[in-house]
Coordinates of C-alpha atoms in Angstrom, one line a residue:
M1 CA -275.5 108.0 79.5
S2 CA -272.3 109.9 77.8
S3 CA -268.8 108.9 77.9
D4 CA -265.6 110.4 77.6
P5 CA -263.6 108.5 75.2
L6 CA -259.7 108.3 76.5
A7 CA -258.8 110.1 73.0
T8 CA -260.6 112.8 74.2
P9 CA -258.8 114.4 76.9
S10 CA -261.2 117.5 77.5
P11 CA -264.0 117.1 80.4
A12 CA -267.4 117.3 80.0
P13 CA -268.6 120.9 78.9
D14 CA -270.7 121.4 81.9
I15 CA -268.4 120.5 84.1
P16 CA -266.8 123.8 86.2
E17 CA -262.8 124.3 85.0
H18 CA -261.5 125.6 88.0
P19 CA -262.3 125.1 91.8
D20 CA -263.3 129.0 91.9
S21 CA -265.6 128.6 88.7
P22 CA -269.6 129.4 89.5
R23 CA -271.3 126.5 90.5
L24 CA -273.3 125.1 88.1
V25 CA -275.1 121.6 88.9
P26 CA -273.7 120.0 91.8
Q27 CA -271.2 117.2 90.9
L28 CA -270.8 113.3 92.3
V29 CA -268.0 111.2 91.4
I30 CA -267.9 107.7 91.9
V31 CA -264.5 106.2 91.3
G32 CA -265.7 102.5 90.4
A33 CA -268.2 101.6 88.1
G34 CA -268.6 97.6 89.0
P35 CA -271.2 96.3 91.4
R36 CA -271.0 98.5 94.0
G37 CA -270.7 101.7 92.0
T38 CA -273.9 100.2 90.0
G39 CA -275.4 99.4 93.3
L40 CA -275.0 103.0 94.6
I41 CA -276.5 104.5 91.5
E42 CA -279.4 101.9 92.1
R43 CA -279.9 103.3 95.6
I44 CA -279.9 106.8 94.4
A45 CA -282.8 106.2 92.0
A46 CA -284.8 104.9 94.5
N47 CA -284.6 107.3 96.9
A48 CA -284.1 110.7 94.7
L49 CA -287.8 111.7 94.6
E50 CA -288.0 111.3 98.3
L51 CA -284.9 113.4 99.5
Y52 CA -283.8 115.3 96.6
G53 CA -287.2 115.8 94.6
G54 CA -286.4 116.7 90.9
S55 CA -283.2 119.0 91.5
A56 CA -280.7 118.5 88.9
L57 CA -277.4 116.5 89.6
E58 CA -274.4 115.2 87.8
I59 CA -272.9 111.8 88.3
H60 CA -269.6 110.9 86.9
L61 CA -268.4 107.3 87.1
V62 CA -264.7 106.7 86.6
D63 CA -263.5 103.5 85.5
P64 CA -261.3 102.1 82.7
Y65 CA -263.7 99.2 82.9
P66 CA -267.6 99.0 81.5
P67 CA -270.0 99.9 83.8
G68 CA -272.1 97.0 85.7
S69 CA -269.5 94.6 85.7
G70 CA -266.3 96.6 86.1
R71 CA -262.8 94.6 86.1
I72 CA -263.6 91.3 88.0
W73 CA -267.1 90.5 86.0
R74 CA -266.2 91.9 82.9
E75 CA -267.6 90.1 80.0
A76 CA -264.2 90.1 78.1
Q77 CA -263.0 87.1 79.8
S78 CA -262.7 83.4 79.1
P79 CA -266.1 81.7 79.1
L80 CA -264.5 79.1 81.1
L81 CA -264.4 80.6 83.9
W82 CA -268.1 80.1 86.1
M83 CA -269.6 81.7 89.1
N84 CA -269.6 80.0 92.1
S85 CA -273.3 80.6 92.8
H86 CA -276.4 79.1 91.5
A87 CA -278.0 81.6 89.0
E88 CA -281.2 81.8 91.0
D89 CA -279.2 82.7 94.2
T90 CA -277.8 85.8 92.2
T91 CA -279.3 89.1 92.9
M92 CA -278.8 92.8 92.7
F93 CA -282.0 94.1 93.8
T94 CA -283.4 94.7 97.2
D95 CA -286.3 93.0 99.0
E96 CA -288.0 93.3 102.1
T97 CA -285.4 91.3 104.1
V98 CA -282.9 94.3 103.5
A99 CA -283.1 96.6 106.8
M100 CA -282.9 99.8 105.2
A101 CA -284.1 103.3 105.2
G102 CA -285.1 103.6 101.7
P103 CA -287.9 101.8 99.5
V104 CA -287.8 98.0 98.2
R105 CA -287.3 98.2 94.7
P106 CA -287.2 94.4 93.4
G107 CA -286.0 93.1 89.9
P108 CA -284.9 89.4 88.6
T109 CA -282.3 87.5 89.3
L110 CA -279.6 86.1 87.3
H111 CA -281.6 83.4 85.9
E112 CA -284.8 85.0 85.7
W113 CA -283.3 87.5 83.4
A114 CA -281.2 84.9 81.4
G115 CA -283.9 83.0 81.4
I116 CA -281.6 79.9 82.3
D117 CA -282.2 76.9 84.8
G118 CA -282.0 78.1 88.6
A119 CA -279.6 75.7 89.2
T120 CA -276.8 76.6 86.6
F121 CA -273.5 77.6 87.6
A122 CA -273.6 80.4 85.0
D123 CA -270.1 81.7 83.1
R124 CA -268.7 85.2 84.0
Q125 CA -269.5 86.3 81.0
L126 CA -273.4 86.1 81.3
Q127 CA -273.1 87.6 84.8
G128 CA -271.0 90.5 83.3
G129 CA -273.9 91.2 81.1
Y130 CA -276.7 90.9 83.6
L131 CA -274.2 93.2 85.8
R132 CA -274.3 95.8 82.7
W133 CA -278.4 95.4 82.4
V134 CA -278.5 96.2 85.8
H135 CA -276.3 99.5 85.5
E136 CA -278.6 100.7 82.3
R137 CA -281.8 99.9 84.4
A138 CA -280.7 101.6 87.5
V139 CA -279.6 104.8 84.9
A140 CA -282.7 105.3 83.2
A141 CA -284.6 104.7 86.4
L142 CA -282.6 108.1 87.8
P143 CA -285.1 111.1 87.4
P144 CA -284.5 113.3 84.6
S145 CA -282.9 115.8 86.0
I146 CA -279.8 113.6 87.1
R147 CA -277.5 112.8 84.6
V148 CA -274.6 109.8 84.4
H149 CA -271.4 110.4 82.6
H150 CA -269.1 107.7 82.4
H151 CA -265.1 108.2 82.3
P152 CA -263.4 105.4 81.4
R153 CA -259.9 106.2 82.7
R154 CA -258.4 105.6 86.2
A155 CA -258.6 107.9 89.0
L156 CA -254.9 109.2 90.2
R157 CA -255.7 111.5 92.9
V158 CA -258.1 113.4 94.7
S159 CA -257.8 116.8 96.6
G160 CA -259.8 119.7 97.9
P161 CA -260.6 121.1 101.6
R162 CA -262.5 119.1 104.0
E163 CA -265.6 121.7 103.8
G164 CA -265.1 122.5 100.1
R165 CA -265.5 121.2 96.5
Q166 CA -263.1 117.8 95.6
Q167 CA -261.2 117.2 93.0
V168 CA -260.5 114.0 91.2
W169 CA -257.4 113.6 88.8
L170 CA -257.9 111.4 86.3
E171 CA -255.2 109.5 84.2
G172 CA -254.8 111.3 80.6
R173 CA -257.0 114.3 81.5
P174 CA -255.3 117.7 82.3
R175 CA -258.0 118.9 84.3
P176 CA -259.7 117.5 87.4
L177 CA -263.2 116.6 87.7
L178 CA -264.9 118.8 90.2
A179 CA -267.1 117.3 92.9
D180 CA -269.3 118.3 95.8
L181 CA -269.1 114.8 97.0
V182 CA -266.7 111.7 96.3
V183 CA -267.5 108.1 96.3
L184 CA -264.7 105.3 96.1
A185 CA -266.3 101.5 95.1
V186 CA -262.7 100.6 93.8
G187 CA -263.6 96.9 94.5
H188 CA -260.8 94.3 95.3
L189 CA -257.4 95.8 95.5
D190 CA -254.1 95.0 93.9
A191 CA -251.5 95.1 96.3
E192 CA -247.8 95.7 96.5
P193 CA -246.1 92.5 97.4
D194 CA -245.2 91.7 101.2
Q195 CA -241.6 91.2 102.4
E196 CA -242.1 87.4 101.4
Q197 CA -243.5 88.0 98.2
R198 CA -240.5 90.5 97.1
E199 CA -237.9 87.8 98.7
L200 CA -239.6 84.9 96.7
T201 CA -239.8 86.8 93.1
A202 CA -236.2 88.3 93.8
Y203 CA -234.8 84.6 94.2
A204 CA -236.9 83.3 91.2
A205 CA -235.6 86.5 89.3
D206 CA -231.8 85.4 90.5
H207 CA -232.6 81.7 89.7
Q208 CA -234.2 81.8 86.2
L209 CA -237.4 80.4 88.2
V210 CA -241.2 81.3 87.8
H211 CA -242.8 83.2 90.7
L212 CA -246.5 84.5 90.1
P213 CA -247.6 86.4 93.5
P214 CA -251.2 87.0 94.8
D215 CA -253.2 88.0 92.0
F216 CA -256.7 87.9 90.1
T217 CA -256.3 84.4 88.4
A218 CA -258.0 85.7 85.0
D219 CA -255.2 88.7 85.1
S220 CA -252.5 86.9 85.2
D221 CA -250.2 85.7 82.6
L222 CA -250.4 81.8 82.9
S223 CA -248.1 81.4 80.0
V224 CA -245.0 81.3 81.7
L225 CA -246.1 77.5 83.1
T226 CA -244.9 75.4 80.4
P227 CA -246.2 72.1 79.2
G228 CA -245.2 69.3 81.4
S229 CA -243.2 71.5 84.3
H230 CA -243.8 71.0 87.9
V231 CA -245.7 73.9 89.5
L232 CA -246.4 74.5 93.1
V233 CA -249.6 76.1 94.1
R234 CA -250.3 77.5 97.4
G235 CA -253.9 78.1 98.0
F236 CA -256.8 76.0 97.4
G237 CA -260.1 78.6 97.3
L238 CA -261.6 79.8 94.4
A239 CA -258.3 81.4 92.8
F240 CA -256.9 77.9 92.2
V241 CA -260.0 76.6 90.7
D242 CA -259.8 79.5 88.1
L243 CA -255.8 78.4 87.8
M244 CA -257.0 74.6 87.3
V245 CA -259.7 75.7 84.6
L246 CA -257.5 77.7 82.7
L247 CA -254.2 75.3 82.6
T248 CA -256.3 72.1 81.8
E249 CA -259.6 72.9 79.7
G250 CA -258.2 76.1 78.5
R251 CA -255.3 74.2 77.0
G252 CA -257.3 72.3 74.9
G253 CA -257.8 69.0 77.5
R254 CA -261.5 67.7 78.1
Y255 CA -263.4 65.6 79.8
E256 CA -265.1 62.3 78.8
G257 CA -267.5 61.9 81.7
D258 CA -265.4 61.1 84.8
T259 CA -262.0 61.0 82.8
Y260 CA -259.9 63.6 82.1
V261 CA -258.3 63.3 78.6
P262 CA -255.2 65.7 78.5
S263 CA -253.9 67.8 75.8
G264 CA -250.4 67.7 76.9
Q265 CA -250.0 71.1 77.2
E266 CA -250.7 70.8 80.8
P267 CA -248.4 71.8 83.8
V268 CA -248.4 69.4 86.8
L269 CA -249.8 70.9 89.5
Y270 CA -248.7 70.3 93.1
V271 CA -251.3 71.9 95.6
G272 CA -251.6 72.8 99.2
S273 CA -252.6 75.1 101.8
R274 CA -253.1 75.5 105.6
R275 CA -256.5 73.3 105.5
G276 CA -254.8 71.1 102.5
V277 CA -258.3 70.8 101.0
P278 CA -260.6 72.7 98.8
Y279 CA -263.2 74.6 99.9
H280 CA -266.1 72.7 100.7
S281 CA -268.4 72.1 97.5
K282 CA -271.9 74.4 96.8
I283 CA -274.7 72.3 98.2
G284 CA -276.6 70.5 95.4
Y285 CA -280.1 70.4 96.9
D286 CA -283.1 73.3 97.9
W287 CA -284.3 74.0 101.5
T288 CA -287.5 72.6 102.0
G289 CA -289.8 72.9 105.0
E290 CA -289.2 75.2 108.2
R291 CA -286.2 77.8 108.1
P292 CA -284.6 77.9 111.3
P293 CA -285.6 81.2 113.2
L294 CA -282.8 83.4 112.8
P295 CA -281.0 85.6 114.4
R296 CA -281.0 83.7 118.1
F297 CA -278.0 84.1 119.8
F298 CA -276.2 86.8 117.6
G299 CA -278.5 89.5 116.5
P300 CA -278.8 93.2 116.9
A301 CA -278.9 93.2 120.8
E302 CA -275.8 91.2 121.2
V303 CA -273.8 93.4 118.4
D304 CA -275.0 96.5 120.2
G305 CA -273.4 95.2 123.4
L306 CA -270.3 94.2 122.1
L307 CA -270.1 97.7 120.3
A308 CA -270.9 99.7 123.7
R309 CA -267.9 97.9 125.7
P310 CA -265.9 100.6 126.7
S311 CA -262.6 98.3 126.5
G312 CA -263.9 97.1 123.1
F313 CA -263.9 93.4 122.3
D314 CA -261.6 90.3 121.1
F315 CA -263.3 88.3 118.3
R316 CA -262.0 84.9 119.9
R317 CA -263.0 85.3 123.4
D318 CA -266.1 87.8 123.1
V319 CA -267.7 87.0 119.4
W320 CA -266.9 83.2 118.0
P321 CA -268.6 82.0 121.0
L322 CA -272.0 83.8 120.1
V323 CA -271.2 83.0 116.5
E324 CA -270.8 79.4 117.1
K325 CA -274.0 79.0 119.2
E326 CA -275.6 80.7 116.5
L327 CA -274.2 78.2 113.7
G328 CA -274.6 75.2 116.4
F329 CA -278.5 76.1 117.0
A330 CA -279.0 76.8 113.0
H331 CA -277.8 73.2 113.0
Y332 CA -279.4 71.3 115.4
H333 CA -283.1 72.9 114.9
R334 CA -283.0 71.3 111.2
L335 CA -281.6 68.1 112.6
F336 CA -284.2 67.6 115.6
T337 CA -287.4 69.1 113.5
V338 CA -286.5 67.5 110.3
H339 CA -284.6 64.1 111.2
P340 CA -285.8 63.6 114.7
E341 CA -284.9 60.0 114.3
R342 CA -281.2 60.5 114.4
T343 CA -281.7 62.5 118.0
A344 CA -282.2 61.0 121.4
I345 CA -284.1 63.5 123.0
S346 CA -287.1 66.2 122.0
W347 CA -286.2 69.0 120.3
A348 CA -287.8 71.3 123.3
D349 CA -285.8 69.7 126.0
F350 CA -282.6 69.9 123.6
E351 CA -283.3 73.9 123.1
E352 CA -283.6 74.7 126.5
K353 CA -280.8 73.1 127.5
Y354 CA -278.8 74.6 124.5
A355 CA -279.9 77.9 125.3
A356 CA -279.1 77.7 128.9
G357 CA -275.6 75.9 128.5
T358 CA -271.8 76.9 128.2
R359 CA -269.8 75.6 125.2
A360 CA -268.5 73.0 127.6
E361 CA -272.3 71.9 128.9
I362 CA -273.6 71.8 125.1
R363 CA -270.7 69.4 123.7
A364 CA -271.6 67.2 126.7
L365 CA -275.3 67.8 125.6
V366 CA -274.5 67.0 122.1
V367 CA -272.7 64.0 122.8
S368 CA -275.8 62.7 124.6
A369 CA -278.5 63.8 122.7
V370 CA -277.0 63.3 118.9
P371 CA -275.7 59.6 118.8
D372 CA -273.8 59.8 115.2
P373 CA -270.7 62.1 115.3
A374 CA -271.7 62.9 111.8
D375 CA -274.8 64.4 112.9
R376 CA -273.1 66.9 115.2
F377 CA -271.5 70.5 114.3
D378 CA -268.0 70.8 115.0
P379 CA -266.8 74.1 113.8
D380 CA -263.1 72.9 114.6
A381 CA -263.2 69.6 112.7
L382 CA -264.8 71.5 109.9
D383 CA -262.0 74.0 109.8
R384 CA -259.0 71.9 110.2
P385 CA -259.9 68.5 108.7
L386 CA -256.6 67.2 108.2
E387 CA -255.6 68.2 111.8
G388 CA -253.5 65.3 113.2
V389 CA -253.8 63.2 110.0
R390 CA -250.6 61.8 108.6
Y391 CA -250.2 59.6 105.6
G392 CA -247.4 57.0 104.8
S393 CA -246.7 57.9 101.4
F394 CA -247.1 60.5 98.9
E395 CA -249.5 58.0 96.7
E396 CA -251.3 57.3 100.2
L397 CA -252.0 61.3 100.6
Q398 CA -253.3 61.3 96.8
E399 CA -255.9 58.5 97.9
G400 CA -257.0 60.1 101.4
L401 CA -257.4 63.1 99.6
R402 CA -259.4 62.2 96.9
G403 CA -261.8 60.2 99.5
Y404 CA -262.1 63.3 101.1
V405 CA -263.6 65.4 98.3
E406 CA -265.9 62.6 97.2
D407 CA -267.5 62.1 100.9
D408 CA -267.4 66.2 100.6
L409 CA -269.3 66.0 97.1
S410 CA -271.9 63.1 98.3
R411 CA -272.7 64.9 101.9
R412 CA -273.2 68.3 99.9
H413 CA -275.8 66.4 97.7
D414 CA -277.8 64.7 99.6
P415 CA -280.8 66.4 101.7
S416 CA -280.4 63.8 104.7
Y417 CA -278.0 66.4 105.8
S418 CA -279.8 69.3 105.7
P419 CA -278.4 70.7 108.7
D420 CA -275.7 71.7 106.5
L421 CA -278.0 73.7 104.8
A422 CA -279.2 75.3 107.6
V423 CA -275.4 75.8 108.9
F424 CA -275.0 78.1 105.5
L425 CA -278.3 80.4 106.3
G426 CA -276.5 80.7 109.7
L427 CA -273.3 81.8 108.3
L428 CA -275.3 84.1 105.9
S429 CA -277.3 85.8 109.1
V430 CA -273.8 85.8 111.2
Y431 CA -272.0 87.8 108.6
G432 CA -275.1 90.2 108.1
Q433 CA -274.7 91.0 112.0
L434 CA -270.5 91.1 111.9
V435 CA -270.7 93.8 109.2
R436 CA -271.6 96.0 112.1
L437 CA -268.4 95.5 114.0
G438 CA -266.0 96.6 111.3
D439 CA -262.2 94.7 111.1
I440 CA -262.8 91.5 113.0
G441 CA -259.2 90.0 111.9
P442 CA -258.9 87.5 108.6
W443 CA -260.2 84.5 110.3
W444 CA -263.5 84.7 110.1
H445 CA -263.4 85.7 106.4
G446 CA -261.5 82.9 105.4
F447 CA -263.7 80.3 107.6
F448 CA -266.8 81.9 106.1
S449 CA -265.7 81.6 102.6
Y450 CA -264.4 77.8 103.1
L451 CA -267.7 76.6 104.2
A452 CA -270.1 79.1 102.0
S453 CA -268.2 80.1 99.0
G454 CA -266.6 77.2 97.5
P455 CA -266.9 75.9 93.9
P456 CA -269.8 74.1 92.3
G457 CA -270.1 70.4 92.4
P458 CA -269.1 69.6 88.7
R459 CA -265.8 71.6 89.6
L460 CA -264.6 69.1 92.4
R461 CA -265.7 66.5 89.9
Q462 CA -263.3 68.1 87.6
L463 CA -260.3 67.8 90.6
L464 CA -260.9 64.0 90.8
A465 CA -260.6 63.7 87.5
L466 CA -257.3 65.9 87.1
S467 CA -256.1 64.2 90.0
R468 CA -256.8 60.3 88.8
A469 CA -254.9 61.8 85.6
G470 CA -251.9 62.8 87.3
V471 CA -252.5 66.6 86.3
V472 CA -253.0 67.8 89.9
K473 CA -251.2 66.5 92.9
F474 CA -252.4 66.9 96.4
L475 CA -249.4 68.4 98.9
G476 CA -251.9 67.7 102.1
A477 CA -252.2 70.6 104.9
D478 CA -249.7 73.2 106.6
V479 CA -247.8 73.5 103.4
S480 CA -244.4 75.2 103.8
V481 CA -242.3 76.7 100.9
A482 CA -238.6 77.4 100.9
A483 CA -236.5 78.7 98.3
E484 CA -232.9 76.8 98.6
D485 CA -230.9 75.2 96.1
G486 CA -232.0 76.7 93.2
V487 CA -235.5 75.7 93.0
F488 CA -238.8 76.0 95.3
R489 CA -239.3 73.1 97.9
A490 CA -242.5 72.6 99.7
T491 CA -243.6 70.5 102.6
S492 CA -246.6 69.4 104.5
A493 CA -247.5 68.1 107.9
S494 CA -249.9 65.0 106.1
L495 CA -246.6 64.1 104.6
P496 CA -243.4 64.1 107.4
G497 CA -240.6 63.8 105.5
V498 CA -241.2 64.0 102.0
C499 CA -240.3 67.3 100.0
V500 CA -241.4 68.2 96.4
E501 CA -239.2 70.2 94.4
A502 CA -240.4 72.6 91.2
R503 CA -238.8 75.5 89.2
A504 CA -242.6 77.1 89.7
L505 CA -244.7 78.8 92.4
V506 CA -247.9 79.9 91.9
E507 CA -249.9 81.8 94.9
A508 CA -253.0 81.1 94.0
R509 CA -254.9 83.6 96.5
L510 CA -256.3 87.1 96.0
P511 CA -254.0 90.0 97.1
E512 CA -255.1 91.0 100.8
P513 CA -256.9 94.0 100.7
T514 CA -254.4 96.5 102.4
I515 CA -254.8 100.0 102.2
G516 CA -251.0 100.7 103.2
R517 CA -249.5 98.1 100.2
A518 CA -252.5 99.4 97.9
R519 CA -251.3 99.8 94.2
D520 CA -254.2 102.0 93.5
A521 CA -252.6 105.4 93.6
L522 CA -255.4 107.5 94.6
L523 CA -255.6 105.2 97.7
R524 CA -251.6 105.1 98.1
E525 CA -251.3 109.3 98.1
L526 CA -254.6 109.5 100.6
Y527 CA -253.0 107.1 102.9
E528 CA -249.4 108.7 102.6
E529 CA -251.1 112.2 103.4
G530 CA -252.6 110.7 106.9
A531 CA -256.4 111.5 105.1
I532 CA -257.5 108.0 105.2
A533 CA -256.3 105.2 108.1
E534 CA -256.4 101.5 107.7
T535 CA -257.7 98.6 110.8
P536 CA -255.6 96.2 111.9
E537 CA -256.0 94.0 109.0
G538 CA -255.6 96.7 106.5
L539 CA -259.1 97.7 105.9
L540 CA -260.2 101.1 105.0
R541 CA -261.8 102.8 108.0
V542 CA -264.8 104.2 107.5
D543 CA -268.3 105.5 109.3
P544 CA -270.2 102.1 109.7
G545 CA -273.6 104.2 109.8
D546 CA -272.9 105.8 106.2
G547 CA -269.5 105.0 104.8
R548 CA -267.8 108.4 105.2
I549 CA -263.9 107.8 105.4
L550 CA -262.4 108.2 108.6
D551 CA -258.9 110.2 108.7
R552 CA -256.3 108.9 110.9
N553 CA -257.8 111.0 113.7
G554 CA -260.8 108.9 113.3
H555 CA -262.8 112.1 112.0
P556 CA -265.4 111.5 109.1
H557 CA -264.7 113.3 106.0
P558 CA -267.7 115.6 104.9
R559 CA -267.7 115.0 101.2
R560 CA -265.5 111.5 100.8
F561 CA -267.4 108.1 101.1
A562 CA -266.1 104.9 100.6
I563 CA -268.1 101.2 100.1
G564 CA -266.8 98.2 99.2
P565 CA -264.7 94.8 100.2
F566 CA -261.4 97.0 101.0
T567 CA -263.5 98.9 103.7
E568 CA -263.9 97.8 107.3
G569 CA -267.8 97.5 106.2
R570 CA -267.1 94.9 103.6
A571 CA -269.9 92.8 102.9
S572 CA -270.0 88.9 101.7
G573 CA -270.3 90.3 98.3
A574 CA -271.9 93.4 96.1
F575 CA -274.8 90.9 94.9
T576 CA -276.5 88.3 97.1
R577 CA -278.9 85.6 97.3
P578 CA -282.5 86.5 97.6
R579 CA -283.9 87.2 100.9
T580 CA -281.0 87.3 103.0
G581 CA -280.7 90.6 103.9
G582 CA -278.2 91.8 101.6
P583 CA -275.6 93.9 103.9
A584 CA -274.2 95.2 100.8
F585 CA -277.5 96.5 99.9
R586 CA -278.2 98.3 103.3
Q587 CA -274.8 99.9 102.9
N588 CA -275.6 101.3 99.4
D589 CA -278.7 102.5 100.7
A590 CA -277.4 104.6 103.7
T591 CA -274.4 105.6 101.3
A592 CA -277.0 106.9 98.9
R593 CA -279.3 108.6 101.2
A594 CA -276.4 110.5 103.2
A595 CA -275.4 111.7 99.6
L596 CA -278.7 112.8 98.6
E597 CA -279.4 114.4 102.1
F598 CA -276.1 116.2 101.8
F599 CA -276.8 117.2 98.0
A600 CA -280.2 118.7 99.1
G601 CA -278.8 120.9 101.9
L602 CA -276.2 122.3 99.4
A603 CA -279.2 123.2 97.3
G604 CA -281.1 125.0 100.3
R605 CA -277.9 127.2 101.3
A606 CA -277.6 127.9 97.4
A607 CA -281.3 128.8 97.4
A608 CA -280.7 130.9 100.0

């Protein structure tokens, strides 16, 4: 694979210099060389012989970060930062569970490649090495007639007629790359701050405070959070976990068993969120026995029915009842077939009544058939565990939240509660179906992440140790932050009448993938031109079949595609757990095949 050094502005010698130059070899430009760009190349390699034969093709990867890992998974980051999945649950390779037209090309999981215990939570440096290797393997698997070039630069603009060659302008390069097709695989987007964040930043500047808006924690300048200072933190997901790690172990602190020994360089973190609790711990036991037969109540037929509705659908009214029934089915299938002593009727009787029941009828059925409330699936209670809970003092809140985390750790590592793992499998099944519906609003993705994408158990044990050491303090649920009287003030519904003041505020969450506020110059210009459109949630509109970019009139662009978390076809991840269908793999395959079919047609027209 050739590379375009930053210091050398001239293009590769076999790239036409001008839109009217004679065609040499068809050109594909992929903007973004991270996991999705790599996945696309892997699928091009898998499908090339069938769809494109031995014809020549030049692929240009445009990304300032290393191919394979990209920005988020780059190897040049702190070794303290972990993945939140077991090494055995991380793969970049397809298997027979992926519903795609192209061939399966199996490969090793992270743990098989690295030769580590499958239950290990590998650091992100190691994952970056795995992704680099996958990229190199994918490039090596291409036919000799297909070559790949990496341009370690930022793409600034895409132009060109709908039916003609596209021009991709790169930072620091006077002439554009010419492309017969362009695929945007830019990953997670940085975003301009919204009105609230702009006001908070301005307030901080006026009053010599610190405000860190939503960002990727590994890229944030945390040096402004000084030792011993009080810091308000909004967000209790994975971005908070990274923040917690970098401000404690990252500043010289250490753990001795369940005790944290401070270095004295840590600030004091006051953390809260809408739910007021951290994401659920990763489940710490393996699946055994029969899997729930999924999908049952929310599969392809149900999605087809929703998509066929002339008036569209509402997520809460039309989709969520099916999702809730599917997740409940997974839960109770496991409970009744593996733990029948904790049920009051047979599985056959329960299943028949469950399948025919309304939501109210199912709730009544569960009360009569499942005696222990701890064995019941209650998504409302799961989503808002502190709803209606009030504490009498700040210390009672700390004790209560520590108890909640301890209970969560205990349950998520106890196979007697294996219906929780069945729900996890249900979540993966549901996600694979929901991808086809496009933009369904932000609630589902937050709920999914809260239940299925939480931190490793050891991270929550560290959180408990930090809480006991006074380095982390809990604020509770429905946290509200006000900028007034020269400070930031936080209140919560969990502790009425109590206010916490601080001179620093960190928004511990990723920027929303909002096309209209994207910092990416290429996307911003396309948006301003009307060449791309966003969903109500702010995601890029694409054709669900192959990822072609849709304009504001809903017309697919014949030469521009997009895949990844910034599109309405976003999947749960660029890599996934083996044998779970891998929606991203399915999308990569569809886009790769569409591109190869386009190039085959191009070659046919040229020959004629």
